Short mmCIF file of C-alpha atoms and ligand atoms in Angstrom, two decimals:
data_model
loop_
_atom_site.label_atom_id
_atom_site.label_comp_id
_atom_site.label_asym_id
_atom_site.label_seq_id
_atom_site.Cartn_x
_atom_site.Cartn_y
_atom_site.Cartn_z
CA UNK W 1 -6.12 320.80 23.75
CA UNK W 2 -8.31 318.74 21.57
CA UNK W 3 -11.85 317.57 23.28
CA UNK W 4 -10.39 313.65 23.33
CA UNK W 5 -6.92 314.38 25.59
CA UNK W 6 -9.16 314.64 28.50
CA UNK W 7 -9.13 310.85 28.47
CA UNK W 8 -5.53 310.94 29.10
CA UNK W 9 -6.32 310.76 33.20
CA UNK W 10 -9.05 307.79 32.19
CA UNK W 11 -6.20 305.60 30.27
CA UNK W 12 -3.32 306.53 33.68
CA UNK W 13 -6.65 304.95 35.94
CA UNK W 14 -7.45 301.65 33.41
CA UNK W 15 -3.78 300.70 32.96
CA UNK W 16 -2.93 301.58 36.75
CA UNK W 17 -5.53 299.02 37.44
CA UNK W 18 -4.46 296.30 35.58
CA UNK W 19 -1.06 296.32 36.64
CA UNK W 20 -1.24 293.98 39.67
CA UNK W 21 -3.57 291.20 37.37
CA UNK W 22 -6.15 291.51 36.37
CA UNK W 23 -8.49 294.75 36.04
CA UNK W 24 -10.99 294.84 38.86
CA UNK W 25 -13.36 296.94 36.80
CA UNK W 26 -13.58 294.36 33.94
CA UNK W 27 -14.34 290.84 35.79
CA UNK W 28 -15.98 288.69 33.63
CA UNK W 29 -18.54 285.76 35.63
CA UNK W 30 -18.06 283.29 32.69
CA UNK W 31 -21.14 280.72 34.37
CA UNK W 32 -22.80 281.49 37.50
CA UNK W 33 -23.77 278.08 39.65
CA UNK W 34 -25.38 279.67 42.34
CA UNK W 35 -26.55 282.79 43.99
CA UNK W 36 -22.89 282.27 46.18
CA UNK W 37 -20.56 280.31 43.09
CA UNK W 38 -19.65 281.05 40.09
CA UNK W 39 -16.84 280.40 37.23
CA UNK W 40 -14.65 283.46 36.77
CA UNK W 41 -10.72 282.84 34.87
CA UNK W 42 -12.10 278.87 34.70
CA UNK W 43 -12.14 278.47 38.27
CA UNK W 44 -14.84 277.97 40.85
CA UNK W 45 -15.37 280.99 42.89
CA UNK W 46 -17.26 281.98 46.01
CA UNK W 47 -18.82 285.00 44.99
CA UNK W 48 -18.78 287.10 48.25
CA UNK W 49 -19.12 290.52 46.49
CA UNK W 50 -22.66 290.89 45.45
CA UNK W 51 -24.88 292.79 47.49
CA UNK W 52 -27.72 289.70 47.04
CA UNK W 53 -27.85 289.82 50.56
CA UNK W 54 -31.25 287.27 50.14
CA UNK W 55 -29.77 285.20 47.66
CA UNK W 56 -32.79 285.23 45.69
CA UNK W 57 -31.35 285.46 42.49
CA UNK W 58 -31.53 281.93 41.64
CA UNK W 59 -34.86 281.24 43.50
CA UNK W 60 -37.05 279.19 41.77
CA UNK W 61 -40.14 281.01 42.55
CA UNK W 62 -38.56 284.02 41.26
CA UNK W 63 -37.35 282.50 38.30
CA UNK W 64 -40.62 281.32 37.21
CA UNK W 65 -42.25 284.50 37.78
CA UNK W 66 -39.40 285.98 35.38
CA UNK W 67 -40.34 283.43 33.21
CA UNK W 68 -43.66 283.46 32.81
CA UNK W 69 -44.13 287.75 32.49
CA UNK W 70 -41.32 287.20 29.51
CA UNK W 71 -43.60 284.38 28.10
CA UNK W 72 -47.00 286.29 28.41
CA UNK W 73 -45.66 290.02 28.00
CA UNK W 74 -43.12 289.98 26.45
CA UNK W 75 -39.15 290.56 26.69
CA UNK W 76 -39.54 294.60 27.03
CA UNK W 77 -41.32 297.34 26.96
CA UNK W 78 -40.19 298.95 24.35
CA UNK W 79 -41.14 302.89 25.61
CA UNK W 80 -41.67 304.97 28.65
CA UNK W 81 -44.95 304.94 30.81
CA UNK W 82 -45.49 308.41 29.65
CA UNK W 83 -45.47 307.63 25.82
CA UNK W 84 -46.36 304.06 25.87
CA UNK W 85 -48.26 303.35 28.57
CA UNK W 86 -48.18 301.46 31.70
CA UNK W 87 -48.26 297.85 32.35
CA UNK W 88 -50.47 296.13 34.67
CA UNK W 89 -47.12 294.69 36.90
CA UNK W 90 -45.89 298.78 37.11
CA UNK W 91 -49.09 299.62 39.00
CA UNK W 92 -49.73 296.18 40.78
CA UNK W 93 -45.83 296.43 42.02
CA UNK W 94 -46.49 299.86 43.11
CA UNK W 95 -49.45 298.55 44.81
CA UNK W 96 -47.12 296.04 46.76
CA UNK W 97 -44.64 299.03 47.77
CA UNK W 98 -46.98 300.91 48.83
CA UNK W 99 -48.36 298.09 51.12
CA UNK W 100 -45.39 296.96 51.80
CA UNK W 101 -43.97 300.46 53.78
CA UNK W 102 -47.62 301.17 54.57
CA UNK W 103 -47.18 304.44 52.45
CA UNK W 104 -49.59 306.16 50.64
CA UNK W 105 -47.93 306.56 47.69
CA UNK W 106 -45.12 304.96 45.60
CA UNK W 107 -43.15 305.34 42.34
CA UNK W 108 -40.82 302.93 40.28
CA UNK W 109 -38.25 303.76 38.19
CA UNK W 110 -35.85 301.86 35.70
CA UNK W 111 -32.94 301.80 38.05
CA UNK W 112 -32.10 302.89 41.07
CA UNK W 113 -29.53 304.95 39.94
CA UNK W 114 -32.75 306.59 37.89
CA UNK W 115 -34.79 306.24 41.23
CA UNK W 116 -32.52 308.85 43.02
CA UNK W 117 -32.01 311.31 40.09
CA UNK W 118 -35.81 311.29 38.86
CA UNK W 119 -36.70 312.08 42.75
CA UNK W 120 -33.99 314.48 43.52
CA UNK W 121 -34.23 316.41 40.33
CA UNK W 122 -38.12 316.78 40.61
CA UNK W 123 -38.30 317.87 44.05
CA UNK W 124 -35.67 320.52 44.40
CA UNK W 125 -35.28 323.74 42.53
CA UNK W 126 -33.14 327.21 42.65
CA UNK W 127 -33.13 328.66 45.88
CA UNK W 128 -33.55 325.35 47.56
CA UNK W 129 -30.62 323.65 49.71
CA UNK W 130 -29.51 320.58 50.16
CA UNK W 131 -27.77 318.94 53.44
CA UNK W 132 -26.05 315.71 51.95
CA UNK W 133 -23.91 313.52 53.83
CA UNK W 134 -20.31 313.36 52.45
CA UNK W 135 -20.35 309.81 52.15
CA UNK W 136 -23.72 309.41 50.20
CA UNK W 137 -23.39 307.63 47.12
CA UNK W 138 -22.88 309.25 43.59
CA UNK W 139 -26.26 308.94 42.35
CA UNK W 140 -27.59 311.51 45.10
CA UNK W 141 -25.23 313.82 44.30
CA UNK W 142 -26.06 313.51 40.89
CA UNK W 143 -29.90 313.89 41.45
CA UNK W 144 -29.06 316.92 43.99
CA UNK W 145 -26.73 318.40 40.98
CA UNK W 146 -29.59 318.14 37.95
CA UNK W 147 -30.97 320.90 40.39
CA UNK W 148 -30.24 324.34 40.80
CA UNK W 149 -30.73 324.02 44.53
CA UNK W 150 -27.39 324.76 46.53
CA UNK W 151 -26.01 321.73 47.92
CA UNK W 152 -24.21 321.83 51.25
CA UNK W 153 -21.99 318.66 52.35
CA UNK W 154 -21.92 317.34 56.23
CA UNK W 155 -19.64 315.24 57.75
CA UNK W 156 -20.53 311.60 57.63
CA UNK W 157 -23.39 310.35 60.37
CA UNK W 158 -22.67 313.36 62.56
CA UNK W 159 -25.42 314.98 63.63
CA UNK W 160 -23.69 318.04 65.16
CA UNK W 161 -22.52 319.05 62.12
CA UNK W 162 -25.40 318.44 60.30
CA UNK W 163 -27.00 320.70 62.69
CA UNK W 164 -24.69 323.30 62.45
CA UNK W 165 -25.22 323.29 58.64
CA UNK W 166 -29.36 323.55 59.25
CA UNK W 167 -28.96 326.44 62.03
CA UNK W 168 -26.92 328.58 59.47
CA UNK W 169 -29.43 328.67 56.85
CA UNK W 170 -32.06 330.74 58.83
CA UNK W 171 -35.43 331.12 57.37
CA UNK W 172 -34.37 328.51 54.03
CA UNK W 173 -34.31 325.59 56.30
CA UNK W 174 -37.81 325.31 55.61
CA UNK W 175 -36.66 324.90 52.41
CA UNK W 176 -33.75 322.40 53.12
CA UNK W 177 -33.85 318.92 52.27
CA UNK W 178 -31.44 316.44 54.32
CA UNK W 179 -30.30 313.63 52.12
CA UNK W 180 -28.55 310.33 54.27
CA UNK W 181 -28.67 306.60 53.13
CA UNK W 182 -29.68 304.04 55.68
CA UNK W 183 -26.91 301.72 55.40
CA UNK W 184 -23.74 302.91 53.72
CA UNK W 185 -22.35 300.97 50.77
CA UNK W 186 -18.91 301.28 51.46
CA UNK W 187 -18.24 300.78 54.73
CA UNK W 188 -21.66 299.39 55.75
CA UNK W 189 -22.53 301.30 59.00
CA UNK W 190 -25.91 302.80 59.43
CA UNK W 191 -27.31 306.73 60.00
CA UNK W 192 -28.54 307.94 63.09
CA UNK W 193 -31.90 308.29 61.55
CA UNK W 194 -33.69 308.91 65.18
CA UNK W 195 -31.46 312.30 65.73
CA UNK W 196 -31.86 313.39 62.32
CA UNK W 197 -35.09 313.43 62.28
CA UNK W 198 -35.50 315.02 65.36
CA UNK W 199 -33.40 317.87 63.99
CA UNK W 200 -35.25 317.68 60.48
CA UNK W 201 -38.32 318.27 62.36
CA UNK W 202 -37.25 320.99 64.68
CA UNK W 203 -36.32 323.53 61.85
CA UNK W 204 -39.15 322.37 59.64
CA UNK W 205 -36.69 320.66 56.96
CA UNK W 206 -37.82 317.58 54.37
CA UNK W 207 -35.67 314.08 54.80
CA UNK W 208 -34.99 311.60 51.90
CA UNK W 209 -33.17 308.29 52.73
CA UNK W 210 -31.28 306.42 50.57
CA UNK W 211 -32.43 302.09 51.65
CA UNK W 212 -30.82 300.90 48.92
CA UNK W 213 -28.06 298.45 50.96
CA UNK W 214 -31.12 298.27 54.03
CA UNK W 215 -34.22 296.71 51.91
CA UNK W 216 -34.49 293.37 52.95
CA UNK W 217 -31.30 293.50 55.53
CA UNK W 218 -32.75 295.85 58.66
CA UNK W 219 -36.21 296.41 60.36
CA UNK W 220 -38.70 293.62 61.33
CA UNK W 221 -40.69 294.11 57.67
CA UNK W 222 -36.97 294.24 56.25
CA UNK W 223 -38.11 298.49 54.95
CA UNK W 224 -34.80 299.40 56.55
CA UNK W 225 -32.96 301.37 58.87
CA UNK W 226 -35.79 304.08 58.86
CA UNK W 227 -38.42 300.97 60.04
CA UNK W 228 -35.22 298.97 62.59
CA UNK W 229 -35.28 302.74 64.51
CA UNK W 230 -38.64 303.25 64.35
CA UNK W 231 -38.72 306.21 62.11
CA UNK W 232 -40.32 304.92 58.87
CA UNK W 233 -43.35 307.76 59.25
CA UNK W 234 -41.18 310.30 59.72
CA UNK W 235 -38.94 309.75 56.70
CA UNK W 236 -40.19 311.92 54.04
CA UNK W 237 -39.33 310.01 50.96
CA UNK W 238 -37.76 306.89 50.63
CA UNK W 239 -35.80 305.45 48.13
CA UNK W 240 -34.56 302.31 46.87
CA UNK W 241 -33.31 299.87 44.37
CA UNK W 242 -34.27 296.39 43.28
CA UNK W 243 -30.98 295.55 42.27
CA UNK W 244 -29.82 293.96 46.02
CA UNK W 245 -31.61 292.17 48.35
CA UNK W 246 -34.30 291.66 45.89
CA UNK W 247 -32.32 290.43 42.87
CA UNK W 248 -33.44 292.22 39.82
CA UNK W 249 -33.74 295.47 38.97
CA UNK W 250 -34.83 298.95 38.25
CA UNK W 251 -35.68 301.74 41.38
CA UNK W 252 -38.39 302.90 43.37
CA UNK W 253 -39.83 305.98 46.19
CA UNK W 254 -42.03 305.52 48.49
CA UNK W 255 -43.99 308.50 50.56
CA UNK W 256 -46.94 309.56 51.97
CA UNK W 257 -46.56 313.10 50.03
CA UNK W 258 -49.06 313.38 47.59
CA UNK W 259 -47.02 315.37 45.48
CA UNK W 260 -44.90 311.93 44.58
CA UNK W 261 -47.83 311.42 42.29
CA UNK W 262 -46.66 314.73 40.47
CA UNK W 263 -42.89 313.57 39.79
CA UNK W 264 -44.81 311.53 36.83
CA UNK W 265 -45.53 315.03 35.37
CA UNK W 266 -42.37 316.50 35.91
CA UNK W 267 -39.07 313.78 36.90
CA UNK W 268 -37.50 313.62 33.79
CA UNK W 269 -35.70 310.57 34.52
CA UNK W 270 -38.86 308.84 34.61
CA UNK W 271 -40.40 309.85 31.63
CA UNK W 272 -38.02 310.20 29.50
CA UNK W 273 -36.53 306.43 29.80
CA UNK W 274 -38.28 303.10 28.92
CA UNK W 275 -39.99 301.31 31.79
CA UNK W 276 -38.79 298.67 33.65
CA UNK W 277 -39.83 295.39 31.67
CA UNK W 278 -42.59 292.62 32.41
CA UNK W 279 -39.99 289.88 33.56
CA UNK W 280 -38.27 292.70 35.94
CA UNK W 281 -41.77 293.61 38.02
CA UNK W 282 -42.57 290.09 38.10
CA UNK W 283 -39.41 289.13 39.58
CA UNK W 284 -39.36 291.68 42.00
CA UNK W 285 -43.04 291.32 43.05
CA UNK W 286 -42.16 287.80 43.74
CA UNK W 287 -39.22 288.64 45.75
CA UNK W 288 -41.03 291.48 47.67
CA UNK W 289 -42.89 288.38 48.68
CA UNK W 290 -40.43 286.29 49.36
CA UNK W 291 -38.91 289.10 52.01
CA UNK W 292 -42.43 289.14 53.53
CA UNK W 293 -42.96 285.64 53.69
CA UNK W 294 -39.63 284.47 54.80
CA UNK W 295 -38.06 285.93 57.53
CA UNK W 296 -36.11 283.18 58.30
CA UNK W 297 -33.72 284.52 54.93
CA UNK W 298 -32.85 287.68 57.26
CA UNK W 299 -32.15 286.05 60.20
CA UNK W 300 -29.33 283.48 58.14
CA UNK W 301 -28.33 286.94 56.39
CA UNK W 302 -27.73 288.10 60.20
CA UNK W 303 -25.73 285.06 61.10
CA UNK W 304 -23.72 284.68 58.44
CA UNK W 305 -22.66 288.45 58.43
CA UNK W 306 -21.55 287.95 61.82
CA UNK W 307 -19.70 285.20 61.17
CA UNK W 308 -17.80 286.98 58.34
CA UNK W 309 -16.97 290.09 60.65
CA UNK W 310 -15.71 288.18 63.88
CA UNK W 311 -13.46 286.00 61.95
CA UNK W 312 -11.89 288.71 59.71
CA UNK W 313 -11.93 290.80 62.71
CA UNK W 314 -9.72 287.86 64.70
CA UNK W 315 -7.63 288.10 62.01
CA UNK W 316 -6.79 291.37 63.11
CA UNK W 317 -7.98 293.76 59.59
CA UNK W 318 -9.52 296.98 59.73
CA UNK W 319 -13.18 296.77 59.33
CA UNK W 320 -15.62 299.18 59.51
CA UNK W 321 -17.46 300.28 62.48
CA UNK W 322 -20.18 297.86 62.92
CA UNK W 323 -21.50 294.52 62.16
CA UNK W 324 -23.61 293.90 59.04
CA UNK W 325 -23.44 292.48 55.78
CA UNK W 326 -21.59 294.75 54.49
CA UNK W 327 -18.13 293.72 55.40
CA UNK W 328 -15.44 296.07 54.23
CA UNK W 329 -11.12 295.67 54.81
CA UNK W 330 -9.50 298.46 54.67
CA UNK W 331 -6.07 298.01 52.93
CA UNK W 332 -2.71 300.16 53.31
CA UNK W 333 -2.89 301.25 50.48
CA UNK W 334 -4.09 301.66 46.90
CA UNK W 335 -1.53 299.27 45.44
CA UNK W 336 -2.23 296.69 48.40
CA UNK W 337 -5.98 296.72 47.59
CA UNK W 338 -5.16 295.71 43.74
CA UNK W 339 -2.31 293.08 45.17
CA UNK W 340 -5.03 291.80 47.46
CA UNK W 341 -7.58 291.97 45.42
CA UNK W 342 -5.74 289.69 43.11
CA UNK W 343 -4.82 287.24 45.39
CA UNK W 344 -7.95 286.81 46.45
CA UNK W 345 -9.29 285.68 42.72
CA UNK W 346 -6.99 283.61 42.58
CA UNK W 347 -7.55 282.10 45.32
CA UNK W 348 -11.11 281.61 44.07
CA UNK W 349 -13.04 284.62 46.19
CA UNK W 350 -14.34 287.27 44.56
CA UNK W 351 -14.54 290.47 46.73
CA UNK W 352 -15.14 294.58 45.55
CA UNK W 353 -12.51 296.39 44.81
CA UNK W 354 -13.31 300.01 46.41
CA UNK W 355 -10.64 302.82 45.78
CA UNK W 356 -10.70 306.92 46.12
CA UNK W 357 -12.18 308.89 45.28
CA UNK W 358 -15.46 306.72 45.52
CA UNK W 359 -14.78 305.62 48.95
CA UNK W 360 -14.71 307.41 52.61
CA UNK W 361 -11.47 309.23 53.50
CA UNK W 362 -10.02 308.61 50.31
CA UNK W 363 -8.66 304.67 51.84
CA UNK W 364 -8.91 301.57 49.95
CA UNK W 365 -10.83 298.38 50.93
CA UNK W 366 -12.10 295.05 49.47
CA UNK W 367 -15.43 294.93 50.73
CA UNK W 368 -17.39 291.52 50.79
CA UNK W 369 -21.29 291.54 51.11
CA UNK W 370 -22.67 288.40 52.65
CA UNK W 371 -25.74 286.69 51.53
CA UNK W 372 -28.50 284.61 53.26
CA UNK W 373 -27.32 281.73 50.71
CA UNK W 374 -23.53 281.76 51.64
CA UNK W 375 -23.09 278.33 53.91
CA UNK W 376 -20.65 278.72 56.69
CA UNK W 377 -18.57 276.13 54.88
CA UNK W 378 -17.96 279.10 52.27
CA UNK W 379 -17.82 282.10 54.96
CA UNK W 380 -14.54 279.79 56.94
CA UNK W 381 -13.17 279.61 53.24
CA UNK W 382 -13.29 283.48 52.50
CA UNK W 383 -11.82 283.81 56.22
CA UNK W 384 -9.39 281.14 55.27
CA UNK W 385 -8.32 282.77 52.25
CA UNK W 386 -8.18 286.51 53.84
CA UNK W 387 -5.67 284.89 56.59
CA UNK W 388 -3.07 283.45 53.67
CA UNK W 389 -3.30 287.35 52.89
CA UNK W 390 -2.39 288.09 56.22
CA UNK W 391 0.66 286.03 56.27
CA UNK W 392 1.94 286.80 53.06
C1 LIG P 1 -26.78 303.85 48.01
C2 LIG P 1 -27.08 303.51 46.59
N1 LIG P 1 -28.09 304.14 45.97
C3 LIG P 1 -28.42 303.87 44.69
C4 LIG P 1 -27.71 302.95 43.96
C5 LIG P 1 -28.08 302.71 42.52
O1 LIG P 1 -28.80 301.54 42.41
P1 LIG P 1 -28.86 300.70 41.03
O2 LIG P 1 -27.53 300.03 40.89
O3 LIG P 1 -29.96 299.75 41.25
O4 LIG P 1 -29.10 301.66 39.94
C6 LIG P 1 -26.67 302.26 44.56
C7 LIG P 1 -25.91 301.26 43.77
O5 LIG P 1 -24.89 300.79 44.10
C8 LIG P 1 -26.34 302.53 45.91
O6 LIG P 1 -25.34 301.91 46.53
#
């Protein structure tokens, strides 16, 4: 076998996909009007597939910021903090994290993606274990896998089996990191974060959450589902991503460990990578402020999320467990998610496409994340258009 038929199961996947329409994986936004509309095969869309659950991407303030940083800094950075130096932003944005979770310390990196690898790889090593959820997403199984530690899989939000996992590692548990998102991406429902900690602290173990889908969308601060259960001191490390609620991009971690100050010396996926650039911190620092300032972009997030789920639910689909903006459908089947899927851009609503093996229990679902900046006008159209679905 030569080293390039391996991409033989790659070329099955890309043609299988196309072969309802259009290729899910290869949409193409050809203008953007809005955080909510855009132009996508020449016709006006509602974007409902997102994850800018604050719809700040086309706020003005954070526009300007962007601007402005480009003007004055420059479009890049050209180098990694460790070779090239910081900027001013990188510290001053670390500054806001820091305030912001009212941690001690905090960390950014260029993506999230990078956020979750650079922390996972620096703080494990051989001998170590890890207690990941099943359904955590593929960058934390990536970070836990740049480690030699010995990563151990529980089922999905339960806590008994989490526990069962713990209690059979004896004396390593003090070893033992626990690795859970706050809200899931897929299917949008949240971990018990109050009974894992409880069990993380019983048998001594470290706890890492995953915010990315909960910055800006859960607690009274918008921190997450760490800060809406009242845990947010007891989380070890948190992670996150800019790329969501907050519109931009690049990663961060937030703790009160000192050693996160370390993972400079030693997370190779932060210094081995160019830093995030001027117009990205500025951005972000301006929407950081625009989650403090404006709470009122939560509460419409709330609303309109709501909305979404009751009327798909009257419909009669699948959804998953619990209300938030994270709205997924689950479909028959594989070929009725493309069909769907397709039907849907036509239509002139753009949803995700989510098949196995990146999704829980191997189902399919088109998965819609709301955003503060939807109008209900647009929510009873995406409703409207999932019901011709229905009846077709
Ligand atoms: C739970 C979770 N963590 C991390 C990431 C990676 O974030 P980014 O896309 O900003 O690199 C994602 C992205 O989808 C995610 O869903």
């Amino acid at each position: 076998m030569s080293l390039l038929e391996k991409f033989a199961a790659a070329r099955q996947l890309k043609s299988g996909l196309g072969n309802a329409g259009k290729d899910p994986t290869n949409v193409v936004f050809e203008r953007l009007n809005s955080a909510t509309e855009g132009i996508v095969n020449g016709r006006e869309t509602i974007l409902a597939g997102t994850n800018n659950y604050l719809g700040l991407t086309f706020d003005p303030a954070c526009v300007a910021a962007g601007v402005e940083a480009m003007q004055s800094l420059g479009t890049g950075t050209t180098g990694s903090r460790m070779a090239n130096g910081s900027y001013a932003s990188h510290g001053a944005l670390e500054a806001d994290l820091a305030e912001h979770f009212q941690c001690a310390n905090a960390m950014v990196f260029s993506t999230g993606y990078a956020a979750n690898l650079g922390v996972l790889a620096a703080l494990l090593a051989k001998g170590d274990a890890v207690l990941l959820d099943s359904d955590a997403h593929a960058s934390l199984y990536d970070g836990c896998r740049m480690s030699d530690a010995d990563i151990y899989r529980f089922k999905h939000n339960d806590v008994k089996s989490l526990e069962r996992r713990i209690a059979r590692l004896g004396d390593r548990a003090g070893r033992c990191l626990i690795v859970v998102e706050g809200m899931y991406s897929v299917l949008g429902d949240c971990a018990p974060l109050k009974e894992i900690v409880e069990i993380k602290e019983r048998y001594g173990a470290t706890l890492l959450v995953d915010e990315a889908h909960s910055l800006g969308v859960f607690g009274e601060r918008g921190c997450g589902v760490a800060e809406a259960q009242g845990v947010l001191d007891k989380v070890d490390f948190i992670v996150g991503t800019f790329s969501k609620s907050l519109g931009a991009m690049g990663g961060f971690c937030v703790s009160n460990h000192d050693v996160l100050g370390l993972f400079r010396y030693v997370s190779r996926p932060f210094m081995f990578t160019a830093s995030p650039s001027p117009a990205v911190m500025a951005t972000t620092r301006e929407a950081l402020k625009q989650l403090r300032t404006r709470p009122e972009l939560k509460e419409t997030l709330w609303s309109n999320a709501k909305l979404l789920y009751r009327g798909l639910e009257q419909l009669g689909f699948e959804l998953g467990p619990e209300i938030s903006p994270v709205v997924a459908v689950r479909c028959k089947d594989r070929q009725t998610a493309l069909e769907q899927w397709n039907q849907l851009l036509e239509a002139g609503v753009y949803v995700n496409m989510m098949l196995p093996p990146a999704t829980p229990g191997g189902a399919s679902f088109l998965r819609c994340s709301i955003s503060a900046a939807h109008t209900p006008d647009q929510i009873s159209t995406i409703i409207g258009k999932f019901a011709e679905l229905n009846n077709s």
